[in-house]
Tab-separated table of C-alpha atoms in Angstrom:
chain	number	residue	atom	x	y	z
A	1	MET	CA	96.674	116.655	96.250
A	2	LEU	CA	96.687	120.069	94.530
A	3	GLU	CA	100.354	120.440	95.708
A	4	PHE	CA	101.058	117.101	94.421
A	5	LEU	CA	99.617	117.930	90.933
A	6	LYS	CA	101.798	121.181	91.100
A	7	ARG	CA	104.793	118.953	91.580
A	8	LEU	CA	104.276	116.750	88.580
A	9	SER	CA	103.505	119.664	86.276
A	10	GLY	CA	107.223	120.345	85.714
A	11	LYS	CA	108.003	116.611	84.933
A	12	ILE	CA	104.993	115.025	83.414
A	13	PRO	CA	103.552	116.498	80.206
A	14	TYR	CA	99.631	116.068	80.078
A	15	ALA	CA	97.029	115.310	77.469
A	16	THR	CA	96.871	119.132	76.508
A	17	ASN	CA	100.532	119.023	75.726
A	18	VAL	CA	101.351	121.227	78.609
A	19	TYR	CA	105.111	120.349	79.075
A	20	SER	CA	107.499	122.709	81.175
A	21	LEU	CA	110.245	122.931	78.297
A	22	SER	CA	112.241	125.320	80.742
A	23	MET	CA	112.305	122.623	83.070
A	24	VAL	CA	113.484	120.293	80.365
A	25	THR	CA	116.405	122.666	79.509
A	26	VAL	CA	117.399	123.243	82.877
A	27	ILE	CA	117.571	119.643	83.764
A	28	ILE	CA	119.621	118.958	80.796
A	29	ILE	CA	122.143	121.705	81.693
A	30	LEU	CA	122.440	120.598	85.126
A	31	ALA	CA	122.889	116.840	84.215
A	32	ARG	CA	125.802	117.288	81.827
A	33	PRO	CA	128.553	118.536	84.443
A	34	VAL	CA	127.532	115.816	86.897
A	35	LEU	CA	127.516	113.116	84.544
A	36	ALA	CA	130.908	114.186	83.125
A	37	ASP	CA	132.427	112.674	86.229
A	38	GLU	CA	134.605	109.413	85.912
A	39	HIS	CA	132.148	107.643	88.546
A	40	VAL	CA	128.426	108.378	88.203
A	41	TYR	CA	125.720	106.663	90.294
A	42	ILE	CA	122.073	106.680	89.477
A	43	HIS	CA	121.120	109.124	92.091
A	44	GLN	CA	123.334	111.712	90.613
A	45	ILE	CA	121.145	111.928	87.644
A	46	PRO	CA	118.685	114.702	88.048
A	47	GLN	CA	115.600	113.002	86.265
A	48	VAL	CA	114.782	109.098	85.476
A	49	ASN	CA	111.765	108.888	83.184
A	50	GLY	CA	111.629	105.249	82.345
A	51	VAL	CA	113.162	101.822	83.293
A	52	ILE	CA	113.550	98.464	81.800
A	53	PHE	CA	115.350	95.393	82.682
A	54	ASN	CA	118.288	94.196	80.775
A	55	THR	CA	116.737	90.670	79.699
A	56	GLU	CA	120.381	89.358	78.915
A	57	ASN	CA	121.552	90.395	82.260
A	58	THR	CA	118.969	90.828	85.000
A	59	GLU	CA	121.665	92.152	87.371
A	60	GLN	CA	121.345	95.464	85.301
A	61	PHE	CA	118.679	97.763	84.137
A	62	TYR	CA	118.413	100.559	81.496
A	63	ALA	CA	117.157	104.129	82.454
A	64	ALA	CA	115.841	106.830	80.198
A	65	THR	CA	116.973	110.045	81.728
A	66	SER	CA	117.278	114.024	81.371
A	67	ALA	CA	120.902	113.294	79.745
A	68	GLY	CA	120.328	110.013	77.478
A	69	LEU	CA	120.324	106.349	78.036
A	70	PHE	CA	122.255	104.580	81.083
A	71	SER	CA	122.908	101.090	82.006
A	72	ILE	CA	122.565	100.638	85.704
A	73	ALA	CA	124.430	98.201	87.659
A	74	SER	CA	122.746	96.604	90.888
A	75	SER	CA	125.207	98.680	92.798
A	76	GLY	CA	123.840	101.853	91.437
A	77	ILE	CA	126.784	102.760	89.288
A	78	ALA	CA	125.758	104.193	85.873
A	79	GLU	CA	127.194	103.783	82.622
A	80	ARG	CA	126.222	105.830	79.578
A	81	VAL	CA	124.903	103.581	76.735
A	82	SER	CA	124.920	106.225	74.150
A	83	GLU	CA	126.968	109.133	73.175
A	84	ARG	CA	123.697	111.169	72.517
A	85	GLU	CA	122.474	113.153	75.491
A	86	ASP	CA	118.809	113.610	74.560
A	87	TYR	CA	116.023	114.151	77.051
A	88	LEU	CA	114.445	110.799	77.112
A	89	THR	CA	110.875	110.690	78.174
A	90	GLU	CA	110.262	106.877	77.862
A	91	ILE	CA	112.037	103.530	77.065
A	92	LEU	CA	110.547	100.392	75.450
A	93	ARG	CA	112.144	96.990	74.573
A	94	HIS	CA	110.753	94.822	71.864
A	95	PRO	CA	109.368	91.669	73.577
A	96	ASP	CA	111.033	89.293	70.912
A	97	ARG	CA	114.331	91.081	70.083
A	98	PRO	CA	115.811	92.148	73.137
A	99	GLY	CA	118.401	94.613	71.374
A	100	VAL	CA	115.672	96.516	69.807
A	101	PHE	CA	114.383	99.701	71.986
A	102	PHE	CA	111.932	102.375	71.237
A	103	SER	CA	112.091	105.899	72.797
A	104	SER	CA	110.946	109.571	72.370
A	105	GLY	CA	111.621	112.936	73.953
A	106	TYR	CA	113.456	116.157	73.312
A	107	ARG	CA	116.839	116.953	71.841
A	108	SER	CA	116.705	120.415	72.847
A	109	ARG	CA	114.156	122.880	74.000
A	110	ASP	CA	112.645	123.571	70.681
A	111	GLU	CA	113.260	120.204	69.043
A	112	LYS	CA	111.309	117.179	69.722
A	113	LEU	CA	112.753	113.720	68.818
A	114	GLY	CA	109.539	112.025	67.321
A	115	VAL	CA	109.694	108.121	67.660
A	116	ILE	CA	113.480	106.804	67.641
A	117	ARG	CA	114.619	103.261	67.501
A	118	SER	CA	117.768	101.528	68.295
A	119	ASP	CA	119.042	98.144	67.089
A	120	ASP	CA	121.801	97.775	69.259
A	121	SER	CA	120.570	97.903	72.814
A	122	GLY	CA	120.577	101.974	72.830
A	123	LYS	CA	123.985	102.521	71.460
A	124	THR	CA	122.917	104.261	68.440
A	125	TRP	CA	119.464	105.703	67.527
A	126	ALA	CA	117.769	106.657	64.457
A	127	LYS	CA	114.355	108.474	63.980
A	128	ILE	CA	111.701	106.095	62.449
A	129	ALA	CA	108.588	108.605	62.538
A	130	ASP	CA	107.362	111.870	63.337
A	131	GLY	CA	103.880	110.860	64.703
A	132	VAL	CA	100.863	112.887	64.429
A	133	GLY	CA	102.330	116.028	66.181
A	134	SER	CA	99.470	118.572	67.059
A	135	ALA	CA	95.682	118.996	67.575
A	136	ASN	CA	95.188	119.986	63.939
A	137	GLY	CA	96.518	116.796	62.638
A	138	THR	CA	99.772	118.163	61.227
A	139	ARG	CA	102.676	115.718	61.389
A	140	GLY	CA	105.165	115.921	64.308
A	141	PRO	CA	107.649	115.554	65.446
A	142	VAL	CA	106.100	114.171	68.781
A	143	ALA	CA	107.520	114.004	72.205
A	144	PHE	CA	105.549	110.873	73.672
A	145	TYR	CA	105.704	111.081	77.257
A	146	ALA	CA	103.942	107.669	77.632
A	147	MET	CA	104.425	104.617	75.419
A	148	ALA	CA	103.685	100.940	75.260
A	149	ILE	CA	104.295	98.009	72.992
A	150	SER	CA	102.192	95.030	72.515
A	151	HIS	CA	103.930	91.529	73.622
A	152	SER	CA	101.577	89.493	71.609
A	153	GLU	CA	101.687	91.693	68.594
A	154	PRO	CA	105.006	93.600	68.883
A	155	SER	CA	104.013	95.613	65.638
A	156	ILE	CA	101.683	97.550	67.670
A	157	LEU	CA	102.940	100.392	69.734
A	158	TYR	CA	100.891	103.200	71.508
A	159	GLY	CA	101.871	106.578	72.246
A	160	ILE	CA	100.616	109.634	74.202
A	161	GLU	CA	101.188	113.328	73.642
A	162	GLU	CA	98.099	115.464	73.005
A	163	ASN	CA	96.037	112.290	72.481
A	164	ILE	CA	96.587	108.555	72.203
A	165	GLN	CA	98.209	107.441	69.027
A	166	VAL	CA	98.784	103.921	67.601
A	167	SER	CA	101.008	102.483	65.260
A	168	HIS	CA	100.394	98.942	63.425
A	169	ASP	CA	103.795	98.777	61.523
A	170	GLY	CA	106.434	98.783	64.354
A	171	GLY	CA	106.332	102.444	64.883
A	172	LEU	CA	106.909	103.721	61.182
A	173	SER	CA	103.574	105.355	60.975
A	174	TRP	CA	100.996	106.689	63.394
A	175	SER	CA	97.414	107.621	63.564
A	176	VAL	CA	95.320	109.384	66.221
A	177	VAL	CA	92.853	106.866	68.072
A	178	GLY	CA	91.159	109.570	70.060
A	179	ASP	CA	91.276	111.637	73.276
A	180	VAL	CA	92.161	110.286	76.509
A	181	PRO	CA	90.013	110.767	79.760
A	182	GLY	CA	92.009	113.474	81.737
A	183	GLN	CA	95.618	113.992	82.249
A	184	VAL	CA	97.825	110.739	81.740
A	185	PHE	CA	100.921	109.840	83.261
A	186	ASP	CA	101.531	106.346	82.080
A	187	MET	CA	100.179	103.546	79.955
A	188	ALA	CA	100.540	99.687	79.648
A	189	VAL	CA	99.230	96.883	77.015
A	190	SER	CA	97.957	93.726	77.793
A	191	ARG	CA	100.385	90.776	77.457
A	192	VAL	CA	97.704	88.688	75.650
A	193	ASN	CA	95.345	91.203	74.112
A	194	PRO	CA	96.943	94.071	72.023
A	195	GLU	CA	93.662	96.209	72.089
A	196	ARG	CA	93.480	95.881	75.977
A	197	VAL	CA	95.261	99.108	76.878
A	198	TYR	CA	95.665	100.502	80.511
A	199	ILE	CA	96.307	104.206	81.541
A	200	ALA	CA	97.189	105.974	84.721
A	201	THR	CA	95.391	109.333	84.822
A	202	ARG	CA	94.480	112.102	87.326
A	203	LYS	CA	91.269	110.771	87.592
A	204	GLY	CA	92.093	106.983	88.253
A	205	LEU	CA	93.133	103.719	86.571
A	206	TYR	CA	91.211	103.238	83.090
A	207	VAL	CA	91.192	100.330	80.591
A	208	SER	CA	89.997	100.164	77.150
A	209	HIS	CA	89.008	96.846	75.465
A	210	ASN	CA	89.062	98.301	71.864
A	211	GLY	CA	92.676	100.190	71.450
A	212	GLY	CA	91.857	103.286	73.236
A	213	LYS	CA	88.486	104.241	71.609
A	214	ILE	CA	86.204	103.826	74.685
A	215	TRP	CA	87.564	103.819	78.233
A	216	GLN	CA	86.118	102.264	81.738
A	217	SER	CA	87.479	102.500	85.247
A	218	ALA	CA	89.879	99.513	86.148
A	219	HIS	CA	89.996	100.428	89.913
A	220	SER	CA	87.269	101.764	92.455
A	221	GLU	CA	89.549	104.497	93.507
A	222	THR	CA	89.175	107.946	91.596
A	223	ARG	CA	92.423	109.336	92.938
A	224	PRO	CA	95.414	110.405	90.607
A	225	THR	CA	97.191	107.258	89.556
A	226	THR	CA	100.617	107.851	88.340
A	227	MET	CA	101.830	104.549	87.128
A	228	VAL	CA	100.591	101.275	85.590
A	229	ASN	CA	102.872	98.240	84.603
A	230	ILE	CA	102.173	94.692	83.286
A	231	ALA	CA	105.025	92.385	84.021
A	232	ASP	CA	106.109	89.589	82.035
A	233	ASP	CA	104.316	87.088	84.087
A	234	GLY	CA	100.794	88.929	83.371
A	235	SER	CA	100.710	90.575	86.857
A	236	ILE	CA	99.667	94.321	86.926
A	237	ARG	CA	100.598	96.835	89.317
A	238	ALA	CA	99.504	100.594	89.683
A	239	PHE	CA	100.243	103.405	91.938
A	240	ILE	CA	97.596	105.319	93.287
A	241	TYR	CA	98.316	108.824	95.216
A	242	ASN	CA	97.702	108.721	99.023
A	243	TYR	CA	96.568	105.167	98.705
A	244	GLY	CA	99.524	103.062	97.426
A	245	LEU	CA	100.700	100.533	95.360
A	246	VAL	CA	98.261	97.868	94.118
A	247	THR	CA	98.872	94.546	92.407
A	248	SER	CA	96.690	91.916	90.448
A	249	ALA	CA	98.055	88.577	89.815
A	250	GLN	CA	96.648	88.629	86.441
A	251	GLU	CA	95.611	91.507	84.368
A	252	SER	CA	92.925	89.640	82.480
A	253	SER	CA	90.912	89.151	85.594
A	254	LEU	CA	91.515	92.153	88.118
A	255	ALA	CA	91.584	91.191	91.852
A	256	TRP	CA	93.520	94.276	93.305
A	257	VAL	CA	95.778	93.657	96.592
A	258	ARG	CA	96.893	96.846	98.302
A	259	SER	CA	100.671	97.277	99.540
A	260	ASP	CA	100.567	98.527	103.388
A	261	PHE	CA	103.805	100.490	102.731
A	262	ASP	CA	103.489	104.182	103.371
A	263	PHE	CA	104.735	106.306	100.618
A	264	THR	CA	104.223	109.543	102.895
A	265	GLY	CA	102.856	111.786	100.018
A	266	ARG	CA	105.013	110.977	97.269
A	267	ALA	CA	104.415	108.836	94.115
A	268	ILE	CA	105.857	106.201	92.073
A	269	MET	CA	105.987	107.101	88.277
A	270	GLU	CA	107.714	104.085	86.749
A	271	ILE	CA	108.827	100.614	87.686
A	272	ALA	CA	110.421	97.685	85.955
A	273	VAL	CA	109.827	94.181	87.388
A	274	ASN	CA	112.652	91.576	87.027
A	275	PRO	CA	111.525	88.895	84.501
A	276	ASP	CA	113.608	86.113	86.363
A	277	ASN	CA	112.566	87.427	89.947
A	278	PRO	CA	109.003	89.288	89.960
A	279	SER	CA	109.492	90.125	93.543
A	280	MET	CA	112.236	92.315	92.700
A	281	ILE	CA	111.302	95.873	91.582
A	282	TYR	CA	113.008	99.040	90.491
A	283	GLY	CA	111.007	102.132	90.836
A	284	VAL	CA	111.198	105.839	90.148
A	285	ALA	CA	109.624	108.432	92.346
A	286	ASP	CA	108.139	111.501	91.435
A	287	THR	CA	111.340	113.490	92.613
A	288	GLY	CA	113.324	111.264	90.048
A	289	ALA	CA	115.094	109.216	92.748
A	290	THR	CA	115.366	105.559	92.139
A	291	PHE	CA	114.371	102.744	94.665
A	292	VAL	CA	114.563	99.047	94.752
A	293	SER	CA	112.185	96.643	96.321
A	294	THR	CA	112.945	92.860	96.879
A	295	ASN	CA	109.675	91.764	98.332
A	296	ASN	CA	107.207	92.770	95.579
A	297	GLY	CA	106.748	96.399	96.870
A	298	GLN	CA	106.242	95.690	100.564
A	299	SER	CA	109.332	97.939	101.461
A	300	TRP	CA	111.699	100.006	99.286
A	301	THR	CA	115.287	100.982	99.660
A	302	SER	CA	116.850	104.148	97.956
A	303	MET	CA	119.431	103.510	95.361
A	304	GLU	CA	121.724	106.183	96.934
A	305	GLY	CA	123.756	104.208	99.625
A	306	LEU	CA	122.147	100.870	98.442
A	307	ARG	CA	125.146	98.921	99.041
A	308	ASP	CA	125.241	100.014	102.749
A	309	ALA	CA	121.785	99.578	103.600
A	310	VAL	CA	121.949	96.264	104.812
A	311	SER	CA	121.305	94.893	108.257
A	312	GLU	CA	124.637	94.303	109.275
A	313	GLN	CA	125.823	97.985	108.288
A	314	ILE	CA	122.629	99.521	110.016
A	315	SER	CA	123.283	97.661	113.275
A	316	ALA	CA	126.706	98.743	113.405
A	317	GLY	CA	125.963	102.173	112.782
A	318	ARG	CA	123.226	101.885	115.537
A	319	LEU	CA	125.831	100.898	118.036
A	320	LEU	CA	128.339	103.667	116.873
A	321	PHE	CA	125.382	106.222	117.299
A	322	LYS	CA	124.551	105.155	120.677
A	323	ASP	CA	128.061	105.288	121.916
A	324	ASN	CA	129.222	108.573	120.023
A	325	CYS	CA	126.202	110.524	118.823
A	326	GLN	CA	123.289	109.859	121.076
A	327	ALA	CA	124.230	112.116	123.972
A	328	CYS	CA	124.039	115.452	121.647
A	329	HIS	CA	121.646	114.252	118.724
A	330	GLY	CA	119.286	112.349	120.989
A	331	ILE	CA	117.649	108.883	120.841
A	332	LYS	CA	117.168	107.758	117.407
A	333	GLY	CA	118.550	111.077	116.236
A	334	ALA	CA	115.382	112.985	117.863
A	335	GLY	CA	117.856	115.878	118.367
A	336	LEU	CA	119.217	117.818	121.263
A	337	ASN	CA	116.860	118.728	124.001
A	338	PRO	CA	116.696	122.550	123.703
A	339	ASP	CA	116.263	123.034	127.594
A	340	LYS	CA	119.720	121.666	128.057
A	341	LEU	CA	121.582	124.255	125.860
A	342	PRO	CA	120.637	127.310	123.853
A	343	ALA	CA	118.246	126.495	120.890
A	344	GLN	CA	120.640	128.173	118.655
A	345	ASN	CA	124.469	128.760	118.385
A	346	ALA	CA	126.220	131.704	117.249
A	347	ASN	CA	125.441	130.924	113.719
A	348	ASP	CA	121.587	130.618	114.660
A	349	LEU	CA	121.613	126.708	114.246
A	350	PRO	CA	120.560	124.181	116.653
A	351	PRO	CA	123.543	123.016	118.699
A	352	ALA	CA	122.713	119.240	117.703
A	353	PRO	CA	120.075	118.991	115.025
A	354	ALA	CA	117.765	116.127	114.538
A	355	LEU	CA	119.188	113.432	112.344
A	356	ASP	CA	115.776	111.620	111.643
A	357	ASP	CA	113.812	112.868	108.963
A	358	SER	CA	112.256	115.688	111.220
A	359	ALA	CA	115.022	118.196	110.443
A	360	HIS	CA	117.332	118.617	107.271
A	361	ALA	CA	119.684	115.901	107.444
A	362	TRP	CA	118.020	114.389	104.305
A	363	HIS	CA	118.859	117.843	102.573
A	364	HIS	CA	122.478	116.284	102.021
A	365	PRO	CA	123.757	113.589	100.082
A	366	ASP	CA	125.224	110.596	101.685
A	367	ASP	CA	128.918	111.701	100.812
A	368	GLN	CA	128.491	114.934	102.292
A	369	LEU	CA	127.043	113.458	105.456
A	370	VAL	CA	129.981	111.104	105.846
A	371	GLU	CA	132.472	114.126	105.535
A	372	THR	CA	130.617	116.137	108.150
A	373	ILE	CA	131.001	113.060	110.607
A	374	LEU	CA	134.982	112.720	109.768
A	375	ASP	CA	135.794	116.445	109.396
A	376	GLY	CA	133.117	117.964	111.767
A	377	SER	CA	131.427	121.390	111.134
A	378	PRO	CA	133.283	124.816	111.082
A	379	ARG	CA	129.987	126.451	111.952
A	380	ASN	CA	129.064	124.228	115.083
A	381	LYS	CA	131.965	123.582	117.614
A	382	LEU	CA	130.060	120.996	119.067
A	383	MET	CA	130.286	118.837	115.821
A	384	VAL	CA	133.985	117.890	116.169
A	385	ALA	CA	135.874	115.904	113.570
A	386	TRP	CA	135.271	112.273	114.503
A	387	LYS	CA	138.283	110.943	112.509
A	388	ASP	CA	140.335	112.656	115.294
A	389	HIS	CA	138.321	110.748	117.876
A	390	GLY	CA	138.877	107.275	116.452
A	391	LEU	CA	135.996	106.945	113.749
A	392	SER	CA	137.109	105.504	110.506
A	393	ARG	CA	135.483	106.091	107.189
A	394	GLU	CA	133.806	102.734	107.387
A	395	ASN	CA	132.410	103.790	110.779
A	396	ALA	CA	130.951	107.106	109.203
A	397	VAL	CA	129.432	104.961	106.388
A	398	SER	CA	127.695	102.754	108.957
A	399	LEU	CA	126.329	105.810	110.850
A	400	VAL	CA	124.825	107.303	107.778
A	401	ALA	CA	123.255	103.909	106.816
A	402	TYR	CA	121.683	103.909	110.411
A	403	MET	CA	120.555	107.692	110.219
A	404	LYS	CA	118.868	106.872	106.775
A	405	SER	CA	116.977	104.036	108.257
A	406	LEU	CA	115.194	106.585	110.442
A	407	TRP	CA	113.910	108.467	107.379
A	408	ASN	CA	110.623	107.865	105.874
A	409	PHE	CA	110.086	107.183	101.995
A	410	SER	CA	109.495	110.940	101.253
A	411	SER	CA	112.937	112.056	102.900
A	412	LEU	CA	114.673	109.407	101.012
A	413	ALA	CA	112.855	110.475	97.646
A	414	CYS	CA	113.903	114.167	98.427
A	415	GLN	CA	117.481	113.569	99.640
A	416	GLY	CA	120.480	115.803	98.423
A	417	ALA	CA	119.687	118.410	95.718
A	418	ARG	CA	116.283	117.106	95.234
A	419	HIS	CA	115.253	118.578	98.496
A	420	MET	CA	114.878	121.974	96.626
A	421	SER	CA	111.830	121.022	94.802
A	422	CYS	CA	110.356	119.026	97.675
A	423	LEU	CA	110.327	122.226	99.764
A	424	ARG	CA	108.244	124.206	97.114
């Protein structure tokens, strides 16, 4: 659990305002070259910090990221909404005015955004308030890392930086409500009662019935709780580390049901529930990777390679693997038996490494895996260029889809460049 909390320290600012500003700067710098490409997918964005559905087109959702706001298609293609490349820590949508968004975050390492608002679905933004910026009560600007808006009284907004703050005039002015019980990761407000507030904290899930003045436990588990969300239909979901996703059909009378899905030591930090189809949920892992569930959180699919993660493609890949790859890489990609050939080749690499999640296949993005299948490996003569042996690019894509079906949630969440932070 300690390692889990260390992983989050670079991504989630705590109630004591300990934010890794160096991490913010690094992520912004890394994001800009990647996002300058003509075609960008959400898995190429280093850090996603908040997600909301596009209520006018639920085939799309919006993502607040380390490089600004993006509109994400169901295929995973990311389109920049605004020219601003701020590090956005949160995104809210006005419940009655779909084009009105609220956010916060950083313009640079040394400049916080305060509370910003867009009246045109994120295309342009203006600062509407500083917030209460520090422990001595001076004015901000703040960088709220958790925000929530009341659906029954949309003029009421909450935000958390060093403490919990509230606005009763649509975000124009803010006052401190009080302290929060430990480090906070996320927050949500009841759909029917603007003073019933939930927070996901290091000590568990809490609820306040008086706008954040007094807190009490909302779940019997006291493990770190990293996400809480209340959907349009009134259902509430929370993620409890090393316990899983829990759901109650109504937040007004909590009756938690636990998902059986194994998140293998990772955490869900944010979700967005489709207002037209509540069984469809987009989620953000603690690594910044995005996932989609079409069965109310019972299973999750990575957004990287989402188009190919279908049963037909996986089945085709399974047959191709059996006919072309299994002789070396083993049944279900378990790797070559070291008794059959030397354990390492001349480059100190295994002759045919495991392709399940027990080795390093998940260290590489889909495109790189496809290219290795087609072009072979110059460091390993056993890995031939399969394009010269009758395999097409479509065949290679199917093989990768099958390989990824062998990976657990952690490997999918850590795929590609994200694997470096997962190895710390």
